[in-house]
PDB file of C-alpha atoms in Angstrom:
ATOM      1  CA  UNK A   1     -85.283  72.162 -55.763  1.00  0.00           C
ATOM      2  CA  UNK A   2     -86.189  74.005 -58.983  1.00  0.00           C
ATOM      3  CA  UNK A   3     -86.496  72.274 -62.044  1.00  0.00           C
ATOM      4  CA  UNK A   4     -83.172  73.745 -63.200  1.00  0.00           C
ATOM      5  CA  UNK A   5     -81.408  71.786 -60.329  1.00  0.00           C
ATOM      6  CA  UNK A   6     -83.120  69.070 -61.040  1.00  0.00           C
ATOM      7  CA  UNK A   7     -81.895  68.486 -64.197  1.00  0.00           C
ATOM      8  CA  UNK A   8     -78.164  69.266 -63.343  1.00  0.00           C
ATOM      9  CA  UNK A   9     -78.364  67.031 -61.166  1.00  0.00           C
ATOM     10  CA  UNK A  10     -79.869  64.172 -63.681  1.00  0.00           C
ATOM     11  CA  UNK A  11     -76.772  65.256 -66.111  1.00  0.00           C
ATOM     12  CA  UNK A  12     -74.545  64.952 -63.406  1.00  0.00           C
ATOM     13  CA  UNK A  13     -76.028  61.778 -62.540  1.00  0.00           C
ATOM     14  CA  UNK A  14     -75.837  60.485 -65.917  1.00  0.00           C
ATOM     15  CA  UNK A  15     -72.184  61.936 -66.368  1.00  0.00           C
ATOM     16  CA  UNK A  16     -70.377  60.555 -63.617  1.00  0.00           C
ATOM     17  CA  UNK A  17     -72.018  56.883 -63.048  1.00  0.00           C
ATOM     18  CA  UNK A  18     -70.693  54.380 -66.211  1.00  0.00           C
ATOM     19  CA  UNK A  19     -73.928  52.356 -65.832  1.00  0.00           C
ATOM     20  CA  UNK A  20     -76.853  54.944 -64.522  1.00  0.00           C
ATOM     21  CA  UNK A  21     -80.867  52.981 -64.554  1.00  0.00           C
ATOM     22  CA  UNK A  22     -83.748  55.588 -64.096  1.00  0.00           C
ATOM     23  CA  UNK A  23     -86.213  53.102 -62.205  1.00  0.00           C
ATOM     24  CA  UNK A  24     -89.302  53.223 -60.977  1.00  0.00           C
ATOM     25  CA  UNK A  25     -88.904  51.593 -57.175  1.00  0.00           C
ATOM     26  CA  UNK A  26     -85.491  50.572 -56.071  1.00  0.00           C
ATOM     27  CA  UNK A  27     -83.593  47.488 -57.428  1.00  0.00           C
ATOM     28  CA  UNK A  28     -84.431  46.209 -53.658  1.00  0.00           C
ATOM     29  CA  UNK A  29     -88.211  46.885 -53.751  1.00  0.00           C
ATOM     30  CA  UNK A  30     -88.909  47.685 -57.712  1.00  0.00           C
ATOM     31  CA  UNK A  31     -91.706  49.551 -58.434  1.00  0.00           C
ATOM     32  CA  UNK A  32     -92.753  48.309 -62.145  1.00  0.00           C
ATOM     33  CA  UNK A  33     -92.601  44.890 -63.667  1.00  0.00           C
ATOM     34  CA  UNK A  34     -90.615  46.883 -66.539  1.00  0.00           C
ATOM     35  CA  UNK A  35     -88.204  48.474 -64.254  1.00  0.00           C
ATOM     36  CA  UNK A  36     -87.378  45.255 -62.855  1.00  0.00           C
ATOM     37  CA  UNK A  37     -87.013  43.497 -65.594  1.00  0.00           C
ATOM     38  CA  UNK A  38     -84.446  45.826 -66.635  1.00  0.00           C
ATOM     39  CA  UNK A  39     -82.642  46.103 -63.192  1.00  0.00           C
ATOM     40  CA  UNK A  40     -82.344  42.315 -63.516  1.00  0.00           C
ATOM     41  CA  UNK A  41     -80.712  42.223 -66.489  1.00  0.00           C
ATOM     42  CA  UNK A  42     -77.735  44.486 -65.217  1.00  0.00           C
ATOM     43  CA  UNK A  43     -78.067  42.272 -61.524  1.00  0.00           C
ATOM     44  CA  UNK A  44     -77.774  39.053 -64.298  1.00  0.00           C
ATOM     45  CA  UNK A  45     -74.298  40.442 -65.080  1.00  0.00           C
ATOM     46  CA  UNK A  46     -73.115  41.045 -61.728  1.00  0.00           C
ATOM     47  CA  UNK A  47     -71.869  45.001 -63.364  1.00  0.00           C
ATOM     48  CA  UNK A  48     -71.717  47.915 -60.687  1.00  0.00           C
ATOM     49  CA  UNK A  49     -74.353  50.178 -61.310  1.00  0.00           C
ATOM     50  CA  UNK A  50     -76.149  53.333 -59.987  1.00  0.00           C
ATOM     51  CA  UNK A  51     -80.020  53.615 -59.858  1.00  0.00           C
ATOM     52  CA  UNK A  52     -82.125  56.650 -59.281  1.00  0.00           C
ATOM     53  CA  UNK A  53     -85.758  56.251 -57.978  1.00  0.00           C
ATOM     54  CA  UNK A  54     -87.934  58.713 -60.135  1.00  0.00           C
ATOM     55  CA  UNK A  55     -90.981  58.159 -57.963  1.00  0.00           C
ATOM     56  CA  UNK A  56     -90.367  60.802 -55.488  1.00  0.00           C
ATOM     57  CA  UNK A  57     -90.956  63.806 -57.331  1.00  0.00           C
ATOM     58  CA  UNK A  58     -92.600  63.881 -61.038  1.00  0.00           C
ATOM     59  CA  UNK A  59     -90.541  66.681 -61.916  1.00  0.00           C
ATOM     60  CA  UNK A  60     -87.834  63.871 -61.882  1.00  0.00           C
ATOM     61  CA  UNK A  61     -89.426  62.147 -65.168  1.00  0.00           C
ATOM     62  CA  UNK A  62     -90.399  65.414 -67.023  1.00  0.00           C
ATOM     63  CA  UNK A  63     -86.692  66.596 -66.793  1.00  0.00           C
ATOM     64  CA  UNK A  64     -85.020  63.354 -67.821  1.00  0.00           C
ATOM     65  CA  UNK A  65     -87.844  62.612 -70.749  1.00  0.00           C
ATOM     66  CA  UNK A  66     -86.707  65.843 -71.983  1.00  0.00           C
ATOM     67  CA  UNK A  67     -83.115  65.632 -71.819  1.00  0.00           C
ATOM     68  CA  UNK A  68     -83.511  62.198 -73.319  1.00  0.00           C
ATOM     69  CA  UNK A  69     -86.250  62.205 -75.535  1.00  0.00           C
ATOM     70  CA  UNK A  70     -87.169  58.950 -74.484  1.00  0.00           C
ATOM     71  CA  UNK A  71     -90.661  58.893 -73.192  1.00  0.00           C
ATOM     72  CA  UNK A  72     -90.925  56.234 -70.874  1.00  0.00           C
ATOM     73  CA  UNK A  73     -89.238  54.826 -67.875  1.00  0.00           C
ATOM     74  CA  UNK A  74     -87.024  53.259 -67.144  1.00  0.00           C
ATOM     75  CA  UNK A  75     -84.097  54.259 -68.952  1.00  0.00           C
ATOM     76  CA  UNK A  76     -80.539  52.654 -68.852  1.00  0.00           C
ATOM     77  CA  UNK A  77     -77.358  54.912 -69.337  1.00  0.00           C
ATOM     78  CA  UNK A  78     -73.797  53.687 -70.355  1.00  0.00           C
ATOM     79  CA  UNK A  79     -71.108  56.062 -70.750  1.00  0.00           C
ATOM     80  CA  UNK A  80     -73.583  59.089 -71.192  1.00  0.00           C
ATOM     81  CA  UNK A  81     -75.971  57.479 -73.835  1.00  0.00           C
ATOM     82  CA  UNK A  82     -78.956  56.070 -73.892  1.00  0.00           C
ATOM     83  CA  UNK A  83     -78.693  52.732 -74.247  1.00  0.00           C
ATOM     84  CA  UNK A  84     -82.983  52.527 -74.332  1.00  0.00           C
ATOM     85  CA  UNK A  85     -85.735  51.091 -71.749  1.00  0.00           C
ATOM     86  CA  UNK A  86     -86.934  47.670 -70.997  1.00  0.00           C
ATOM     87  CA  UNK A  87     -87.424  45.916 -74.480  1.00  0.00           C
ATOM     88  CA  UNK A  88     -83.882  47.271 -75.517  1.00  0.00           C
ATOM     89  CA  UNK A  89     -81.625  46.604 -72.661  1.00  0.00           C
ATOM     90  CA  UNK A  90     -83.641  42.941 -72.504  1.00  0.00           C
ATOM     91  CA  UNK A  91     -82.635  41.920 -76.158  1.00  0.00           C
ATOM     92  CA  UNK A  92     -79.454  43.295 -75.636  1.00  0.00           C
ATOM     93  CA  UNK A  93     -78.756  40.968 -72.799  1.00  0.00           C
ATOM     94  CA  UNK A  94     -80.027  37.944 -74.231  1.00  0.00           C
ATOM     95  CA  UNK A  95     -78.104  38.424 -77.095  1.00  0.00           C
ATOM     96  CA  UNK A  96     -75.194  39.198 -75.290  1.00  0.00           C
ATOM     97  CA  UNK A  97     -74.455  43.210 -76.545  1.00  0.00           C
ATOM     98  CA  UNK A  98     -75.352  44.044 -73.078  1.00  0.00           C
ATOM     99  CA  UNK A  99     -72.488  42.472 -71.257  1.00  0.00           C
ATOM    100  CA  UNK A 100     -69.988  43.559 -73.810  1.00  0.00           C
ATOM    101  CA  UNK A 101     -71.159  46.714 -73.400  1.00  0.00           C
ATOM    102  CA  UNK A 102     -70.526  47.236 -69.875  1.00  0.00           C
ATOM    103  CA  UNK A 103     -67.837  44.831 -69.671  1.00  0.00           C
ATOM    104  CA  UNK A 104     -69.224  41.850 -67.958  1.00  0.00           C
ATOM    105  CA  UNK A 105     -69.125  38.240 -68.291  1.00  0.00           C
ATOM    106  CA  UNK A 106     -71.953  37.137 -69.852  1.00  0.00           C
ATOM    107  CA  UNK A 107     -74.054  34.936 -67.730  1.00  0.00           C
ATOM    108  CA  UNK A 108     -74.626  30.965 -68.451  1.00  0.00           C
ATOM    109  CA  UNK A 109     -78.346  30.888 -68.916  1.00  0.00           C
ATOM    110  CA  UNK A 110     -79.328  34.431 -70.030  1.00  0.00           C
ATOM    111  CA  UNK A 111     -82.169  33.944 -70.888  1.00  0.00           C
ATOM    112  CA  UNK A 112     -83.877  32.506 -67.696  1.00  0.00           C
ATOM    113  CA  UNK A 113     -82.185  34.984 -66.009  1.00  0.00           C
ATOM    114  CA  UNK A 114     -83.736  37.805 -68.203  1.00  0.00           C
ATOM    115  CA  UNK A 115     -87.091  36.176 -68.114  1.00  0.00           C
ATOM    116  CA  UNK A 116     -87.201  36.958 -64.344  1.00  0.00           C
ATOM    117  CA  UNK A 117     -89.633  39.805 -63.379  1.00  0.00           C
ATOM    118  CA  UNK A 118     -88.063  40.310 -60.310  1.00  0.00           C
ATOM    119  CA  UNK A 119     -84.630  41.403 -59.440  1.00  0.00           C
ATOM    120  CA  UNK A 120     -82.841  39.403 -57.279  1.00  0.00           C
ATOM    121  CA  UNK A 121     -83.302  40.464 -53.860  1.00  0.00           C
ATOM    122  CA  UNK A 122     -80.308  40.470 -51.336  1.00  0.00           C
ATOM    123  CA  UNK A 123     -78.158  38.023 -52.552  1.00  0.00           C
ATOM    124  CA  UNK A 124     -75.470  41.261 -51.848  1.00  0.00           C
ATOM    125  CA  UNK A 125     -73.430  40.794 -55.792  1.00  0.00           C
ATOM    126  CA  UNK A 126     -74.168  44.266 -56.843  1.00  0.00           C
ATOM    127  CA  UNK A 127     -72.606  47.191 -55.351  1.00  0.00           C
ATOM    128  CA  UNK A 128     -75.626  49.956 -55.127  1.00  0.00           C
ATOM    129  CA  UNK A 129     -74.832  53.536 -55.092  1.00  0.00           C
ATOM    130  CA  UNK A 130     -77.998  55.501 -55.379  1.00  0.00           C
ATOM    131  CA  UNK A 131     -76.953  59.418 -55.524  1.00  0.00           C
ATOM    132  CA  UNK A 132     -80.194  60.758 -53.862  1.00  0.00           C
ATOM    133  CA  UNK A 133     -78.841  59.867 -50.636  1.00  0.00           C
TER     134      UNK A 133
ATOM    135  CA  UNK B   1    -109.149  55.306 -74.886  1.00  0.00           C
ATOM    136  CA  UNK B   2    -106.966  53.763 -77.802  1.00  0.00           C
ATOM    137  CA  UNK B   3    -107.308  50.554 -79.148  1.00  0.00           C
ATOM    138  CA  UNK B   4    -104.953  47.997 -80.560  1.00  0.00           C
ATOM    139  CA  UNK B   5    -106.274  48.934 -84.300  1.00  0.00           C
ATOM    140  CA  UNK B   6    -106.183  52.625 -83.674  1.00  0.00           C
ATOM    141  CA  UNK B   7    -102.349  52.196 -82.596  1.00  0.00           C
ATOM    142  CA  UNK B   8    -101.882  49.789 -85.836  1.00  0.00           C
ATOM    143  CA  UNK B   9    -103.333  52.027 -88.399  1.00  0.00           C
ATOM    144  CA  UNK B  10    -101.359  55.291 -86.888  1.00  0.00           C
ATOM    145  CA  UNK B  11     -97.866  53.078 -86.651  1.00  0.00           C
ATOM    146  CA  UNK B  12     -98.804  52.140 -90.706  1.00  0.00           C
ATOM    147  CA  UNK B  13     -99.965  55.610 -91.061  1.00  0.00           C
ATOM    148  CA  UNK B  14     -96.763  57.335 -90.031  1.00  0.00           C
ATOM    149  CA  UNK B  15     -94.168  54.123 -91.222  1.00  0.00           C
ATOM    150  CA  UNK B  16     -95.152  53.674 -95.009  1.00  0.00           C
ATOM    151  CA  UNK B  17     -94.260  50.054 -96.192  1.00  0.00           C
ATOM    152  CA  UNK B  18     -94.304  49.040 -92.388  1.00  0.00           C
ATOM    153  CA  UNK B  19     -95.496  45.581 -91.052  1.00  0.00           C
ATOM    154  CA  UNK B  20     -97.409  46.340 -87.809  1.00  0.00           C
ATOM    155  CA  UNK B  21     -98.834  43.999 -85.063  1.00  0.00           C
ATOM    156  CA  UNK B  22    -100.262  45.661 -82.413  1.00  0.00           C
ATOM    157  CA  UNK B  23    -101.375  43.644 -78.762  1.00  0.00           C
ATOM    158  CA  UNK B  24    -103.039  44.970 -76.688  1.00  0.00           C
ATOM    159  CA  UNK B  25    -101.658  43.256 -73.078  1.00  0.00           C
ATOM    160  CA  UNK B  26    -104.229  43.728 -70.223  1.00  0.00           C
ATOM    161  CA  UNK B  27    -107.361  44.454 -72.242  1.00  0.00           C
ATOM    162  CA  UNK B  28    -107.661  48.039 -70.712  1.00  0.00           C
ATOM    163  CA  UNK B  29    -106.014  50.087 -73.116  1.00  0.00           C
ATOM    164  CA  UNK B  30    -103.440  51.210 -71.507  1.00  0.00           C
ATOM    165  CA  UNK B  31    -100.975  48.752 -72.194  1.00  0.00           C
ATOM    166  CA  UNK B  32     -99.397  48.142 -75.428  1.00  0.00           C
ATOM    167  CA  UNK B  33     -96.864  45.738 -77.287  1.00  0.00           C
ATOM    168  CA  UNK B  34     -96.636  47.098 -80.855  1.00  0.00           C
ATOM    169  CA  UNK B  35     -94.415  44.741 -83.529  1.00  0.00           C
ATOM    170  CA  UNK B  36     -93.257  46.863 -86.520  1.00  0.00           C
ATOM    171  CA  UNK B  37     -91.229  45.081 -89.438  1.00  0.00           C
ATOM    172  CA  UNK B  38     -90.356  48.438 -92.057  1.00  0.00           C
ATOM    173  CA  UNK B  39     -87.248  48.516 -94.110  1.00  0.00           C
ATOM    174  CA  UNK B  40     -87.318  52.006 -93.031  1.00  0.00           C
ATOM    175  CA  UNK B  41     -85.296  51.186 -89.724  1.00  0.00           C
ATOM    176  CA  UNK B  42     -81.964  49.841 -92.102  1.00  0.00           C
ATOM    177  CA  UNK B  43     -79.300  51.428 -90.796  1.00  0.00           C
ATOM    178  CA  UNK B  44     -80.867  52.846 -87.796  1.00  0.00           C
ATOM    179  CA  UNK B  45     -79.741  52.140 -84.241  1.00  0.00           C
ATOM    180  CA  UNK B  46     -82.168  50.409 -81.737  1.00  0.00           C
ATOM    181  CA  UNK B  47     -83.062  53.578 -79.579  1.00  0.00           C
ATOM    182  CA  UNK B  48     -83.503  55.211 -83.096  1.00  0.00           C
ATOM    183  CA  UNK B  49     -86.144  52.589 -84.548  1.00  0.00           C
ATOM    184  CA  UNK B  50     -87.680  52.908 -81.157  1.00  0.00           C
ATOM    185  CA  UNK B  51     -87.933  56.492 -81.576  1.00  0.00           C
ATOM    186  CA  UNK B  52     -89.359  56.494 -84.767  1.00  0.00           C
ATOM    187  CA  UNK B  53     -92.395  54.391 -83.154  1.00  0.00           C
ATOM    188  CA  UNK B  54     -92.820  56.436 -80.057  1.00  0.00           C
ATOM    189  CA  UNK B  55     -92.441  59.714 -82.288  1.00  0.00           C
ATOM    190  CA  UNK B  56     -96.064  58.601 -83.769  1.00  0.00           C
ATOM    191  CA  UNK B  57     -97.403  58.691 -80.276  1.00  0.00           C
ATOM    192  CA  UNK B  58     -95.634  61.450 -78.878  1.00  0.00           C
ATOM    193  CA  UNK B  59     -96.580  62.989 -75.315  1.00  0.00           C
ATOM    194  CA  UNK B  60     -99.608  60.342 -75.124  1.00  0.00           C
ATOM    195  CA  UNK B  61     -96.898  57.742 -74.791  1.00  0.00           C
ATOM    196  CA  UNK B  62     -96.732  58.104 -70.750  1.00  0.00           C
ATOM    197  CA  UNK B  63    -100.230  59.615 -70.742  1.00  0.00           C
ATOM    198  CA  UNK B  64    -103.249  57.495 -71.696  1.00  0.00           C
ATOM    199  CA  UNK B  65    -101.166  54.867 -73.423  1.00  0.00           C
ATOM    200  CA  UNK B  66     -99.246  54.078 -69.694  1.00  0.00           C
ATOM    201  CA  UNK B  67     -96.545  51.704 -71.363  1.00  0.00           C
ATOM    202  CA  UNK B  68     -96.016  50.796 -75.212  1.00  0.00           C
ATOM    203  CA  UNK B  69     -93.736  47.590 -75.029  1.00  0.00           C
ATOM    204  CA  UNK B  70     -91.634  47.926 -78.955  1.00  0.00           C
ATOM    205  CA  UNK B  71     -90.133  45.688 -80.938  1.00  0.00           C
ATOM    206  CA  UNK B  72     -88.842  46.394 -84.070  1.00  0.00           C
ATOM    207  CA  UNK B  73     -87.243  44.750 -87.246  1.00  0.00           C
ATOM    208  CA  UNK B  74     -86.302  45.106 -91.039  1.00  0.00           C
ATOM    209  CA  UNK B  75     -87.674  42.457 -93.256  1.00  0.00           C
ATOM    210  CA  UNK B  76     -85.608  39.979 -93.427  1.00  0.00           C
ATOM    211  CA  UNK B  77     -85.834  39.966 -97.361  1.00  0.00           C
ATOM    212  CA  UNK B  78     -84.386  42.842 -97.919  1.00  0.00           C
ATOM    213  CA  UNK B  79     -85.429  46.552 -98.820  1.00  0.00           C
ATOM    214  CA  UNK B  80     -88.577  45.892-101.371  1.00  0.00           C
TER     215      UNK B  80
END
């Protein structure tokens, strides 16, 4: 893949999933405490989302940091913004903005669920598409 | 490698009339939690206050500093 491709294919990404994480890891088998964190917060809410490992191939991260402008990862898409990384999206779900924003319930309890490094592992509520495959 | 004071002085530096508190989480420099009060982020979206603090930092953010946890605010006083 050239880098061009690449980064079609992270705008395409971003364009056609609602709720789009950039993770390091899976939300299975996360890679970074801060990437979990983050994938937890959108398992919390029980709302359909698609990750994308960035692992695999660095060019991955150097394409989306500069489409974004958002050093780090990971980074959380709604509707084709950036909503921000791990300190954003996990005030945003304890206060609440999170689930409004994607249209989910918020969760009794947020904020022992946010406080969770780890996502949730296999308890089979969230619908996974992961567009690499 | 940075330090927690080096990333404080260069947040104040580059924020005038900005509160910082810099931690430094793992004692190896590498990971950061920076807490910046400025009346400088009224009126500024999240991911734009955010900005603003990785902006100081730029491609070093990702580089030697490997993660710089942010959490910003506006003084609860009011602009002084």
């Amino acid at each position: 893949m050239t880098n061009t491709e690449i980064r079609e294919f992270i705008e395409n990404a971003i364009a056609e999933n609602p709720v789009m994480l950039f993770m390091k890891g899976t939300p299975e088998q996360p890679a970074c405490g801060f990437s979990a964190r983050t994938a937890a917060c959108l398992n919390a809410l029980g709302t359909r989302y698609a990750a994308l490992d960035i692992l695999p191939d660095q060019r991955i991260r150097e394409e989306l940091s500069g489409l974004s402008g958002w050093p780090t990862i990971p980074q959380l898409f709604v509707d084709g913004e950036l909503v921000g990384g791990c300190d954003i999206v996990t005030e945003m779900y304890e206060s609440g903005e999170l689930a409004e924003l994607v249209g989910a319930e918020q969760p009794e309890q947020a904020e022992d669920a946010a406080a969770r490094s780890e996502a949730p592992v296999g308890n089979g509520k969230v619908p996974l598409e992961n567009r690499l495959d | 490698m940075p330090s927690s004071d080096e990333l404080k002085r260069r947040i104040e530096t580059a924020i005038p009339n900005s509160i910082v508190n810099v931690e430094d989480l793992t004692g190896g420099g590498d990971h950061f939690r920076a807490e910046v009060v400025s009346d400088r982020f009224a009126g500024l979206s999240r991911i734009q206050q955010h900005k603003l603090v990785y902006d100081v930092f730029g491609a070093e953010v990702g580089g030697p500093i490997h993660a710089l946890s942010i959490k910003t605010s506006i003084p609860s006083g009011g602009a002084t």
